[in-house]
Coordinates of C-alpha atoms in Angstrom, one line a residue:
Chain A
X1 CA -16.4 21.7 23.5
X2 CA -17.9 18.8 25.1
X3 CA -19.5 17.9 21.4
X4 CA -15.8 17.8 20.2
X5 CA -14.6 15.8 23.1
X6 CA -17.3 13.3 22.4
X7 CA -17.3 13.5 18.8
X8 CA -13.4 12.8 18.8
X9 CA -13.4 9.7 20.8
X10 CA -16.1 8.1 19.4
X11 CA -14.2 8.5 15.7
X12 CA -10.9 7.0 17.4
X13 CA -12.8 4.4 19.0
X14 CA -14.2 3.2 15.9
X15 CA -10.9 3.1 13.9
X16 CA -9.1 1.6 17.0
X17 CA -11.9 -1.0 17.6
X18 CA -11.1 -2.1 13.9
X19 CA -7.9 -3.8 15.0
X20 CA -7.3 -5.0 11.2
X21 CA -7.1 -1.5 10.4
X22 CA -4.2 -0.8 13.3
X23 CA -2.4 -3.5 12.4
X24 CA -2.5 -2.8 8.9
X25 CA -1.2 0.6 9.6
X26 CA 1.9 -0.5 11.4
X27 CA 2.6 -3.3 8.8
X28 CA 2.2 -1.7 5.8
X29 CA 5.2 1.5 6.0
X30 CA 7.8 -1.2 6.8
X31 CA 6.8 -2.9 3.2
X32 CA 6.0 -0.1 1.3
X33 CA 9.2 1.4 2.7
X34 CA 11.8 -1.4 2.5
X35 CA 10.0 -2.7 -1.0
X36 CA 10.5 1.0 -2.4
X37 CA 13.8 1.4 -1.1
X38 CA 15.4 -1.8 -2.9
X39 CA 13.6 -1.9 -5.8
X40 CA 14.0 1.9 -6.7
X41 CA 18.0 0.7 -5.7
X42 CA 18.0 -1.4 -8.4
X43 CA 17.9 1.0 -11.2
X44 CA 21.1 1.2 -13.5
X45 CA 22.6 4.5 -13.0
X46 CA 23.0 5.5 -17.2
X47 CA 24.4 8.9 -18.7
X48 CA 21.1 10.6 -18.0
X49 CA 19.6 9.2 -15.9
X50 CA 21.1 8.7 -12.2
X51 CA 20.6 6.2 -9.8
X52 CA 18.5 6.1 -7.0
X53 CA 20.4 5.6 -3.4
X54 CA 19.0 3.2 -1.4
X55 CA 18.2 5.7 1.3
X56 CA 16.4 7.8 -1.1
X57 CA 14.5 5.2 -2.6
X58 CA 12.9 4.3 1.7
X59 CA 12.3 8.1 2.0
X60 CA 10.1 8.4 -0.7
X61 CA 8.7 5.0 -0.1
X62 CA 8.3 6.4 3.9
X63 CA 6.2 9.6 2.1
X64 CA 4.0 7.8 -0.5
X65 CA 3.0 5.0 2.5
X66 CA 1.8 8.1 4.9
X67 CA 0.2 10.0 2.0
X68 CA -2.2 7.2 0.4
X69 CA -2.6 5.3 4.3
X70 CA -3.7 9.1 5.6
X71 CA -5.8 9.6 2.2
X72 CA -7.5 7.0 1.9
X73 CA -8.3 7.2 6.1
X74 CA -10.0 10.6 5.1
X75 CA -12.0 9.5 2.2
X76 CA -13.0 6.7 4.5
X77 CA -14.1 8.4 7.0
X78 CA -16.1 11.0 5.5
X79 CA -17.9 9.1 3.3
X80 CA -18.6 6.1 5.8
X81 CA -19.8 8.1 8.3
X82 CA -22.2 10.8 5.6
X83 CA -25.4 9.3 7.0
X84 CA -24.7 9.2 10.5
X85 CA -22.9 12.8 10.3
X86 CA -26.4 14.1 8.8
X87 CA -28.5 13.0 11.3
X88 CA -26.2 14.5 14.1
X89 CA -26.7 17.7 12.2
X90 CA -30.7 17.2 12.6
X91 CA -30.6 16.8 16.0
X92 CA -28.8 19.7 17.0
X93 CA -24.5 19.6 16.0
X94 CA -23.4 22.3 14.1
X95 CA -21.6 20.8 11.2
X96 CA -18.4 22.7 11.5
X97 CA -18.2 20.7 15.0
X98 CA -18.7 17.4 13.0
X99 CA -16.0 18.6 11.0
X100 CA -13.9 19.8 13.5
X101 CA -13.7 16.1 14.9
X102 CA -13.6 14.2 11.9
X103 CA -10.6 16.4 11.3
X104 CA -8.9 16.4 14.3
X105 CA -9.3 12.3 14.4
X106 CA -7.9 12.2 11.3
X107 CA -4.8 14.5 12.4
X108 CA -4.5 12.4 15.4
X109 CA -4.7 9.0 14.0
X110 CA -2.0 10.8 11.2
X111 CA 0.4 11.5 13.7
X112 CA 0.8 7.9 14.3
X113 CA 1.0 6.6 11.5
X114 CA 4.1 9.1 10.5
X115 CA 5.3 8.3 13.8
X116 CA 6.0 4.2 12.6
X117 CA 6.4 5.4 9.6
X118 CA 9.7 7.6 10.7
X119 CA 10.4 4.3 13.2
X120 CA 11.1 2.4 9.6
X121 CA 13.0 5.4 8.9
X122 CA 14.9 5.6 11.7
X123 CA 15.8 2.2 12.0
X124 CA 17.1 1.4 8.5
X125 CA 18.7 4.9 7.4
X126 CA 20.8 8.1 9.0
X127 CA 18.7 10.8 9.6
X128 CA 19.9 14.2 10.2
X129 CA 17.5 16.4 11.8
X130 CA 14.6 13.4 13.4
X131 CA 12.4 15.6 14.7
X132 CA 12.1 17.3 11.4
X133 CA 11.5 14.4 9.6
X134 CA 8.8 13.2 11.9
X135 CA 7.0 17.0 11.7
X136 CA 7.7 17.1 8.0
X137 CA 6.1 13.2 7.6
X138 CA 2.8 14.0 9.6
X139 CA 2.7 17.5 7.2
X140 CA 2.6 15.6 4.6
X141 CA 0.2 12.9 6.1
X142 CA -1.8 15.7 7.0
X143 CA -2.2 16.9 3.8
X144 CA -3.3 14.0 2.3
X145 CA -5.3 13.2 5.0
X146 CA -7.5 16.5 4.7
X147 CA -7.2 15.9 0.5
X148 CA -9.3 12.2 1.3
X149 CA -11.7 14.6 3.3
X150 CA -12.0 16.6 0.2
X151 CA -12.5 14.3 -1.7
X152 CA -14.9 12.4 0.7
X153 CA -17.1 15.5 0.8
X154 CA -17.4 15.7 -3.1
X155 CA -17.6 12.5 -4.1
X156 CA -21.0 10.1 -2.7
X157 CA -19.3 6.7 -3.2
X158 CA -16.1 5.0 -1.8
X159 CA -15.3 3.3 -5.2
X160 CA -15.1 6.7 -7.4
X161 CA -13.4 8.3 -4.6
X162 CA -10.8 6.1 -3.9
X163 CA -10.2 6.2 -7.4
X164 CA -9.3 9.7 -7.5
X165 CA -7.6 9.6 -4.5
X166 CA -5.3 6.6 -5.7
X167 CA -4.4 8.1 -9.1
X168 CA -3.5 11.5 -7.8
X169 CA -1.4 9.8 -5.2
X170 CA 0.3 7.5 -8.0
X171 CA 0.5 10.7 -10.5
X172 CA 2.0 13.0 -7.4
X173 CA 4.6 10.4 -6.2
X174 CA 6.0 9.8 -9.7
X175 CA 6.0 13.3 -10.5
X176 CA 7.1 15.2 -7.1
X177 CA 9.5 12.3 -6.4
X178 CA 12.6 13.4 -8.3
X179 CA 12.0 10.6 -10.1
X180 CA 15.3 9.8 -12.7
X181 CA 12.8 8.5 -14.8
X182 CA 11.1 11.5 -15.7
X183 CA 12.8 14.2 -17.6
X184 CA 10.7 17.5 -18.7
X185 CA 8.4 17.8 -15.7
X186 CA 6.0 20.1 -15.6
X187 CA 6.2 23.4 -13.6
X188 CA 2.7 22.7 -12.3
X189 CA 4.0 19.8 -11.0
X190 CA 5.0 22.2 -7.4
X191 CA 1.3 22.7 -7.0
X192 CA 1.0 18.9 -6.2
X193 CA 0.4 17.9 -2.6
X194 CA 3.5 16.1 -2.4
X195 CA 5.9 18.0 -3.9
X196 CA 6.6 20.5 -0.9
X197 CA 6.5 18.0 2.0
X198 CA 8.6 15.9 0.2
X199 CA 11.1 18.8 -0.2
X200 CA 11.2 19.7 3.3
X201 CA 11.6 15.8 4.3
X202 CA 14.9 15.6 1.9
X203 CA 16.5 18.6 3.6
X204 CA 15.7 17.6 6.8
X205 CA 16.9 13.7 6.7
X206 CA 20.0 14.4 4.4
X207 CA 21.0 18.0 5.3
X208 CA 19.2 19.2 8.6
X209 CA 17.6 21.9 7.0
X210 CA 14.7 23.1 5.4
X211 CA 13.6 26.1 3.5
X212 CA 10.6 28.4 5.0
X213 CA 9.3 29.0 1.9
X214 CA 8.4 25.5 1.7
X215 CA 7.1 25.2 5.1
X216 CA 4.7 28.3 4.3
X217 CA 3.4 26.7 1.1
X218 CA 2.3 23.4 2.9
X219 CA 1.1 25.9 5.5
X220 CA -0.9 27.8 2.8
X221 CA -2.1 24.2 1.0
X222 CA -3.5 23.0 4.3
X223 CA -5.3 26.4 4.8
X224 CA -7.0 26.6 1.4
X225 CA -8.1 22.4 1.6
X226 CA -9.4 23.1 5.1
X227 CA -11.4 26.2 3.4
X228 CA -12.6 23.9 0.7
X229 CA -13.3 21.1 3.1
X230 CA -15.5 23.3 5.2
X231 CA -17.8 24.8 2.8
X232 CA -18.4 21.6 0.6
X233 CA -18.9 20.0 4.0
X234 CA -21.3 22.5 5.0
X235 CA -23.3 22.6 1.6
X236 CA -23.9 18.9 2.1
X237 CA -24.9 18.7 5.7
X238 CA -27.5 21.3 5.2
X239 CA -30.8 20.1 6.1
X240 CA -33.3 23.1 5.9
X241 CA -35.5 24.1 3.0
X242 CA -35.7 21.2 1.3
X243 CA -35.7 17.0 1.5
X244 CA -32.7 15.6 3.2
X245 CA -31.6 12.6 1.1
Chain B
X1 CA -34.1 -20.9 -19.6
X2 CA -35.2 -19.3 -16.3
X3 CA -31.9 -19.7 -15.4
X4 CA -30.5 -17.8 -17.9
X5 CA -32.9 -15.2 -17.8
X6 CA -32.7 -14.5 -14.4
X7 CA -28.9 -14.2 -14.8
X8 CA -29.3 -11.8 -17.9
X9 CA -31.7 -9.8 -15.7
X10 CA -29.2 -9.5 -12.7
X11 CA -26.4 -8.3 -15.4
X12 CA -28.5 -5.9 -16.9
X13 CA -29.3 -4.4 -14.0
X14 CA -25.7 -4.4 -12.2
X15 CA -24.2 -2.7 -15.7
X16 CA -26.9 -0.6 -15.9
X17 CA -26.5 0.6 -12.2
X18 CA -22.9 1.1 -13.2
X19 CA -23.2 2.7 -17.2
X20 CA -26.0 5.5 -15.3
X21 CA -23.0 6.6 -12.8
X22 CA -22.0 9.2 -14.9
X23 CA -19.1 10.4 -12.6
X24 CA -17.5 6.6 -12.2
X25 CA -17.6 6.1 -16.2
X26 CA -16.3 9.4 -16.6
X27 CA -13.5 8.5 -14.6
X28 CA -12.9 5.2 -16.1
X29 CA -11.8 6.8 -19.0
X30 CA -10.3 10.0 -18.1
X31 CA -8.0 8.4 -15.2
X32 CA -6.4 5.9 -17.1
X33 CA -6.0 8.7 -20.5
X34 CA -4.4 11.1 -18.6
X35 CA -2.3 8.8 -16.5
X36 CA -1.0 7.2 -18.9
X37 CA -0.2 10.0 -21.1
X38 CA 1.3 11.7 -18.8
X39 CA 3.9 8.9 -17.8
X40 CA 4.6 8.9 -21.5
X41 CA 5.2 12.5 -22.0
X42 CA 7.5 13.1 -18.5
X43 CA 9.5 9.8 -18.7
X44 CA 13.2 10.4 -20.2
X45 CA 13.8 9.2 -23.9
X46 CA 16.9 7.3 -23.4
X47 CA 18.0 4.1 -23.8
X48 CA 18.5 1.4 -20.8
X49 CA 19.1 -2.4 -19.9
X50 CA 15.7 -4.2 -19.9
X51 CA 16.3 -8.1 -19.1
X52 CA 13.8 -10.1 -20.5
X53 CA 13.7 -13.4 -23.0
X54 CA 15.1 -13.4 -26.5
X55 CA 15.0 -16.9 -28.0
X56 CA 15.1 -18.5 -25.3
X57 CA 17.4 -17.3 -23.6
X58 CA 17.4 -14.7 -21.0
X59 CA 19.2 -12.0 -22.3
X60 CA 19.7 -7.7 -21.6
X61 CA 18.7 -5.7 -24.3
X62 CA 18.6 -2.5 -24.9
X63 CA 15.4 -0.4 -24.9
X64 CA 13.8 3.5 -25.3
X65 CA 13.0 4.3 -21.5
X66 CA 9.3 5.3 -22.5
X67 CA 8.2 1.8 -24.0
X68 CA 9.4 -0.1 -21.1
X69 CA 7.4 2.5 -18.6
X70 CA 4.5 1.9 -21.6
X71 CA 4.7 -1.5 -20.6
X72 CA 4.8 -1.0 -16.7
X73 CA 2.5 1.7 -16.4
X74 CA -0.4 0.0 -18.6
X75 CA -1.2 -3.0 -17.1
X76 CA -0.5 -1.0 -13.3
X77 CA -3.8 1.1 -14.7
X78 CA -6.2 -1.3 -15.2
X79 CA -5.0 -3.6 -12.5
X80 CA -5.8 -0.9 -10.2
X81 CA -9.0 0.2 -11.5
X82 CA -10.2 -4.1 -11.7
X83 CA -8.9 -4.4 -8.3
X84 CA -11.5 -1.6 -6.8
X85 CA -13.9 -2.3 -9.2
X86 CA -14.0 -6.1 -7.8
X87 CA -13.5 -4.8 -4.1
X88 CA -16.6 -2.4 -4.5
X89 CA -18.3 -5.4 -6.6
X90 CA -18.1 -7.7 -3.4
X91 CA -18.8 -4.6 -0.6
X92 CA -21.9 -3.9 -2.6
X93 CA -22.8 -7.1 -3.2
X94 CA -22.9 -8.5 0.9
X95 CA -25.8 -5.8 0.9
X96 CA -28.2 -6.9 -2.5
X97 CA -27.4 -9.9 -2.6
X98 CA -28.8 -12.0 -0.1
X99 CA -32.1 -10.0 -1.2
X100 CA -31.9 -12.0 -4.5
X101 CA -31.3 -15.3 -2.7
X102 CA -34.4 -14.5 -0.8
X103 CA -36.4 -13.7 -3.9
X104 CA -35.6 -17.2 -5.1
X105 CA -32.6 -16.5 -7.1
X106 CA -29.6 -19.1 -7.4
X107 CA -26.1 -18.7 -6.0
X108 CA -24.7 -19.4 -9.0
X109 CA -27.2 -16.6 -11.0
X110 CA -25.9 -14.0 -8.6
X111 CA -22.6 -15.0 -8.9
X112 CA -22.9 -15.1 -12.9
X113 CA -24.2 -11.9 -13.4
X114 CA -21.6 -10.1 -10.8
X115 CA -18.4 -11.9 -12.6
X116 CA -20.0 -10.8 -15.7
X117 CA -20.4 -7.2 -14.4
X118 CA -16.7 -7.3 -13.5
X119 CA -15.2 -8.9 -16.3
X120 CA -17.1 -5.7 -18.6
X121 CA -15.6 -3.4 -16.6
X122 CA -12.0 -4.6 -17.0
X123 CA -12.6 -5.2 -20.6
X124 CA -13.7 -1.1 -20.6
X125 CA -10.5 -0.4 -19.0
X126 CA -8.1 -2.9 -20.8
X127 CA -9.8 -0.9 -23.9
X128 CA -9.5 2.4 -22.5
X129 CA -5.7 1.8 -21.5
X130 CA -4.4 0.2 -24.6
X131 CA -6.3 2.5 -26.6
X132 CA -4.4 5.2 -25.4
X133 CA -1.0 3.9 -25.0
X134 CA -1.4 2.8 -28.7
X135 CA -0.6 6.6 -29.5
X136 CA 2.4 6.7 -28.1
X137 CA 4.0 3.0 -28.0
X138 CA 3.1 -0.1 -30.3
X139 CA 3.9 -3.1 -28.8
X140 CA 5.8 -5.5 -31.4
X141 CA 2.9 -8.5 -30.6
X142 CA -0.1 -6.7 -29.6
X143 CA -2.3 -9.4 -29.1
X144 CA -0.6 -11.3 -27.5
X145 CA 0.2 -7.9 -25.2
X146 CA -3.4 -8.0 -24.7
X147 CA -4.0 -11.3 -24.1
X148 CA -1.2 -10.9 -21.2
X149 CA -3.1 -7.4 -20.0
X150 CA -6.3 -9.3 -19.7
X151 CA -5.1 -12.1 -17.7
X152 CA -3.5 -9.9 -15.3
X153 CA -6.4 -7.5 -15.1
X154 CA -8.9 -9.6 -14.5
X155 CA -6.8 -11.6 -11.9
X156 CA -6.6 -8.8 -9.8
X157 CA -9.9 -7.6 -10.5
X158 CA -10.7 -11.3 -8.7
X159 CA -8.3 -10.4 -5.9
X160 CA -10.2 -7.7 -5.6
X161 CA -13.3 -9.2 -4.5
X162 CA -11.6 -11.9 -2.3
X163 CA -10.0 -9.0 -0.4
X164 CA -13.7 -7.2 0.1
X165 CA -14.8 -10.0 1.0
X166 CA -11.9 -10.9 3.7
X167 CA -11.1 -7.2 4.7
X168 CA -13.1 -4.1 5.7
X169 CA -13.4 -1.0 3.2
X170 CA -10.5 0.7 4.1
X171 CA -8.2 -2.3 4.8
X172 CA -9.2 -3.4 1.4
X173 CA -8.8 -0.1 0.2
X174 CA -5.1 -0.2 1.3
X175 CA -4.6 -3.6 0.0
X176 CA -5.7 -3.0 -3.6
X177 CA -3.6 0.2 -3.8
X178 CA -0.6 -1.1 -2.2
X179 CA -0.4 -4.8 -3.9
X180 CA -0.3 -3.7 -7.5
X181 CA 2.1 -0.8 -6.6
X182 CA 5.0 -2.9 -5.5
X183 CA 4.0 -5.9 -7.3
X184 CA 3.9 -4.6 -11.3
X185 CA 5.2 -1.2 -9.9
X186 CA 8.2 -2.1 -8.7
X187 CA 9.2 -6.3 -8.2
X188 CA 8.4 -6.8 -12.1
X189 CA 9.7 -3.6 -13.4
X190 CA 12.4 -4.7 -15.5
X191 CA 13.8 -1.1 -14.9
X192 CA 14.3 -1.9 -11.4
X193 CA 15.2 -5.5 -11.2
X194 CA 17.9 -6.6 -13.1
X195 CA 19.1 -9.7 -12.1
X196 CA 16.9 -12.8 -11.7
X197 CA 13.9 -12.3 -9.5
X198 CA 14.0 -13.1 -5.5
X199 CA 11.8 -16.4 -5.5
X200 CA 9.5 -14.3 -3.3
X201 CA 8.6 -11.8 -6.1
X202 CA 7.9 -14.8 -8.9
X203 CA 4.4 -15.7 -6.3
X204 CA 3.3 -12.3 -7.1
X205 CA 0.4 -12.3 -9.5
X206 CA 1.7 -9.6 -11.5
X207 CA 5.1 -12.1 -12.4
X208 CA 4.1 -14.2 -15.3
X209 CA 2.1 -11.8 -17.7
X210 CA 4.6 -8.7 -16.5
X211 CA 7.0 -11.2 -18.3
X212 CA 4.8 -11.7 -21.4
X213 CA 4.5 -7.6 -21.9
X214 CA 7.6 -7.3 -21.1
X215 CA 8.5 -10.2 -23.8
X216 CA 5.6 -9.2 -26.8
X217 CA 5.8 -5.3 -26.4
X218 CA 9.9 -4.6 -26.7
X219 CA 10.9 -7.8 -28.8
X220 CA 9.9 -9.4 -32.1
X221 CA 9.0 -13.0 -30.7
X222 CA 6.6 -15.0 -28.4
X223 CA 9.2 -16.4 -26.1
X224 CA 7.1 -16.5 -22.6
X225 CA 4.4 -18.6 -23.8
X226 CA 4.7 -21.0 -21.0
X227 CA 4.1 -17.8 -18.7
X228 CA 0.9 -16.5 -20.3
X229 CA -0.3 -20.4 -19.1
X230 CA 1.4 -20.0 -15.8
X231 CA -0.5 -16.5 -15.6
X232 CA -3.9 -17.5 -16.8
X233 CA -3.4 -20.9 -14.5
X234 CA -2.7 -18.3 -11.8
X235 CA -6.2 -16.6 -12.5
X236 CA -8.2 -20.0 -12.6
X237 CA -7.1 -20.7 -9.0
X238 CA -8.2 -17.1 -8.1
X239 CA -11.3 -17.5 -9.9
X240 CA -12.3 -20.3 -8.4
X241 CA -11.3 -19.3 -5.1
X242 CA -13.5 -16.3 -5.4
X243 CA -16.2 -18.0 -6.8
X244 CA -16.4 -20.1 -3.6
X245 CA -16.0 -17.1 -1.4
X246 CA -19.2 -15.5 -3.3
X247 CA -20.9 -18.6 -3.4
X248 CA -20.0 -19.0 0.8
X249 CA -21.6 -15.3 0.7
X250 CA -24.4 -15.6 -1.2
X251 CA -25.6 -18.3 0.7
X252 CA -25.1 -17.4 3.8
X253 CA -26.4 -13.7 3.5

């Protein structure tokens, strides 16, 4: 327990200690979220294809800025700290520890950035159910997040990593974001990491509901990249039987 | 003649470095194929108001939904891809570098072969993207489409290395993900901005060779020369200005 404690404060101390990074990560929901909200506005509503209300257009914007700010934080973090996690493992962590507070940084650090993230939110549209929104923007945050960790954990290098992560963000939004431009989606399109968070946040900003089944997917997603996570994790912090690169 | 050797040496070995990464040049070419093709197959055949130039003139005209997202969605590929590709280029470079100034290498050697690295890259990726939209959308001036996709490529593939060498990894990461999204993504989409341009959005440097793809791929004439100069004027200043970050680098490493 006192690994974790450690472990987890040494990981927020290095992102907060990075104040670019925290600045960054207030700054950049307001203009991903007012720059998506009027531009997507500005679409001509034609006989097929409908316009996108302005409030519409900053909630997507408010869900794309958590997912690839969260993402790219886990890629980030895994990869960054690959060496230094490695040698903690040699002298004595058990790397499902490591994990455990990489992970539960990157939750924490998640939570916040949702949190300005539904600030935006709050402060520029009408929200029905806020406390839903908030839960449903760190879910989705979350999820990303712990995809960057995947990714991380597969992947040796930032620049082929980040590339993954930035075009399955870019395919995901355009595809799980209702968006009028595309027509004929297809059905595999609900297995993407967006498309159930971003389900629940639309019921819960315009309607003040949201539907279980949802909830239990993301539920399910998280459980089966945490899963993933752990064992690739695992495979590449092991150090016996062989040279450790 | 040493001079040029020694530069042909350092490019031979950065592409070399890069061409051996199976997994990156795999995803060179499989990211942009099957975002691209996607885009194309999803996106709505119908027909809607793209403003652009038409003899001078800026007129509306009306256009099949899937060219104009051709025309975004290209050019956002490879920008993307140049932009990390020159971010990495610079992160990478702050470590090797300086060991070639010590070895007796000049700046401008280093800097020669790294430029040349990058502008291979983007040329793979212009390739790679056009190639691929060609099967699905013919622009009506091709060249001069490509001409306009290069400019703006390799302009942000420049950005990209003055942002690694301003901002840490992840701050740079966000950057170079976020800029080309809302700059050829969504403030030169001519699907969502339909009126003339906030002044704001024209500083961009997506904003003059968006207007030439926009201009050569939907319409039968070259009306936005002027804008392919504005463009490639825009990617001399950022050339030079990351040429004299590097050089700052290099030097001081």
């Amino acid at each position: 327990m006192n690994r974790f404690v450690v472990g987890v404060r040494a990981n927020l101390q290095t992102f907060v200690r990075t104040p670019l990074n925290v600045v960054l990560a207030l700054v950049l929901p307001l203009v991903v979220i007012e720059g998506w909200g009027q531009a997507m506005a500005g679409l001509p509503s034609m006989p097929t294809v409908e316009g996108i209300p302005l409030d519409l257009g900053r909630l997507l914007g408010a869900i794309f800025g958590v997912a690839i700010i969260t993402g790219l934080m886990g890629l980030v973090q895994m990869i960054s700290a690959r060496e230094a996690d490695r040698r903690l493992v040699q002298t004595g962590y058990a790397p499902r520890t490591l994990l455990a507070t990489r992970l539960a940084t990157l939750a924490g650090v998640t939570i916040v950035v949702a949190g300005v993230n539904f600030g935006v939110l709050w402060l520029t549209i009408d929200v029905e159910a806020p406390l839903f929104v908030f839960a449903f923007l760190a879910l989705a945050g979350v999820v990303y997040a712990f995809l960057g960790a995947l990714v991380g954990a597969v992947l040796p290098r930032l620049f082929e990593g980040s590339l993954v992560v930035v075009f399955l963000a870019m395919m995901d939004v355009f595809l799980s974001g209702d968006s009028p431009l595309a027509a004929d989606v297809p059905d595999f399109v609900q297995y993407f990491p967006l498309y159930h968070p971003k389900e629940l946040l639309q019921s819960a900003a315009f309607d003040g509901t949201f539907a279980a089944g949802d909830l239990a997917f993301v539920g399910g997603y998280l459980l089966v990249l945490l899963v993933l996570v752990t064992a690739v994790f695992g495979a590449t912090m092991r150090t016996a039987g062989g040279w450790s690169a | 003649m040493v001079s040029v050797n020694r530069t042909a040496t350092a490019f031979g070995i950065g592409l070399r470095e890069h061409a051996r990464n199976y997994v990156l040049v795999a995803l060179l070419v499989v990211l942009p194929v099957s975002f691209i093709t996607l885009a194309f197959a999803v996106t709505q055949d119908v027909q809607m108001p793209v403003r652009t130039v038409v003899d001078g003139e800026t007129t509306t005209v009306m256009r099949g939904m899937p060219e104009v997202h051709g025309v975004i969605m290209t050019p956002i590929t490879s920008s993307f891809i140049a932009g990390l590709a020159g971010l990495f280029l610079m992160r990478e470079a702050r470590d090797t570098d300086g060991r070639l100034a010590v070895v007796g290498y000049r700046a401008r050697q280093v800097i020669a072969a790294r430029f040349g690295v990058l502008a291979v890259i983007t040329l793979v990726v212009v390739a790679v993207s056009v190639g691929v939209m060609l099967i699905d959308f013919q622009p009506e001036q091709l060249w001069w489409f490509i001409a306009a996709m290069l400019v703006l490529s390799v302009t942000y593939g420049l950005i990209g290395m003055l942002v690694g060498a301003a901002f840490n990894r992840l701050a740079g990461l966000w950057i170079m993900l976020i800029l080309p999204m809302i700059d050829i993504g969504l403030f030169q989409d001519p699907l969502f901005v339909q009126s003339e341009p906030e002044w704001w959005m024209k500083l961009f440097p997506g904003y003059h060779p968006v207007r030439v793809m926009v201009d050569t791929g939907l319409t039968t004439d070259l009306d936005t020369a002027a804008s392919l100069g504005w463009g490639a004027g825009y990617l001399l200043v950022v050339g030079l200005l990351a040429v004299w970050v590097y050089y700052r680098g290099t030097r001081t490493t």
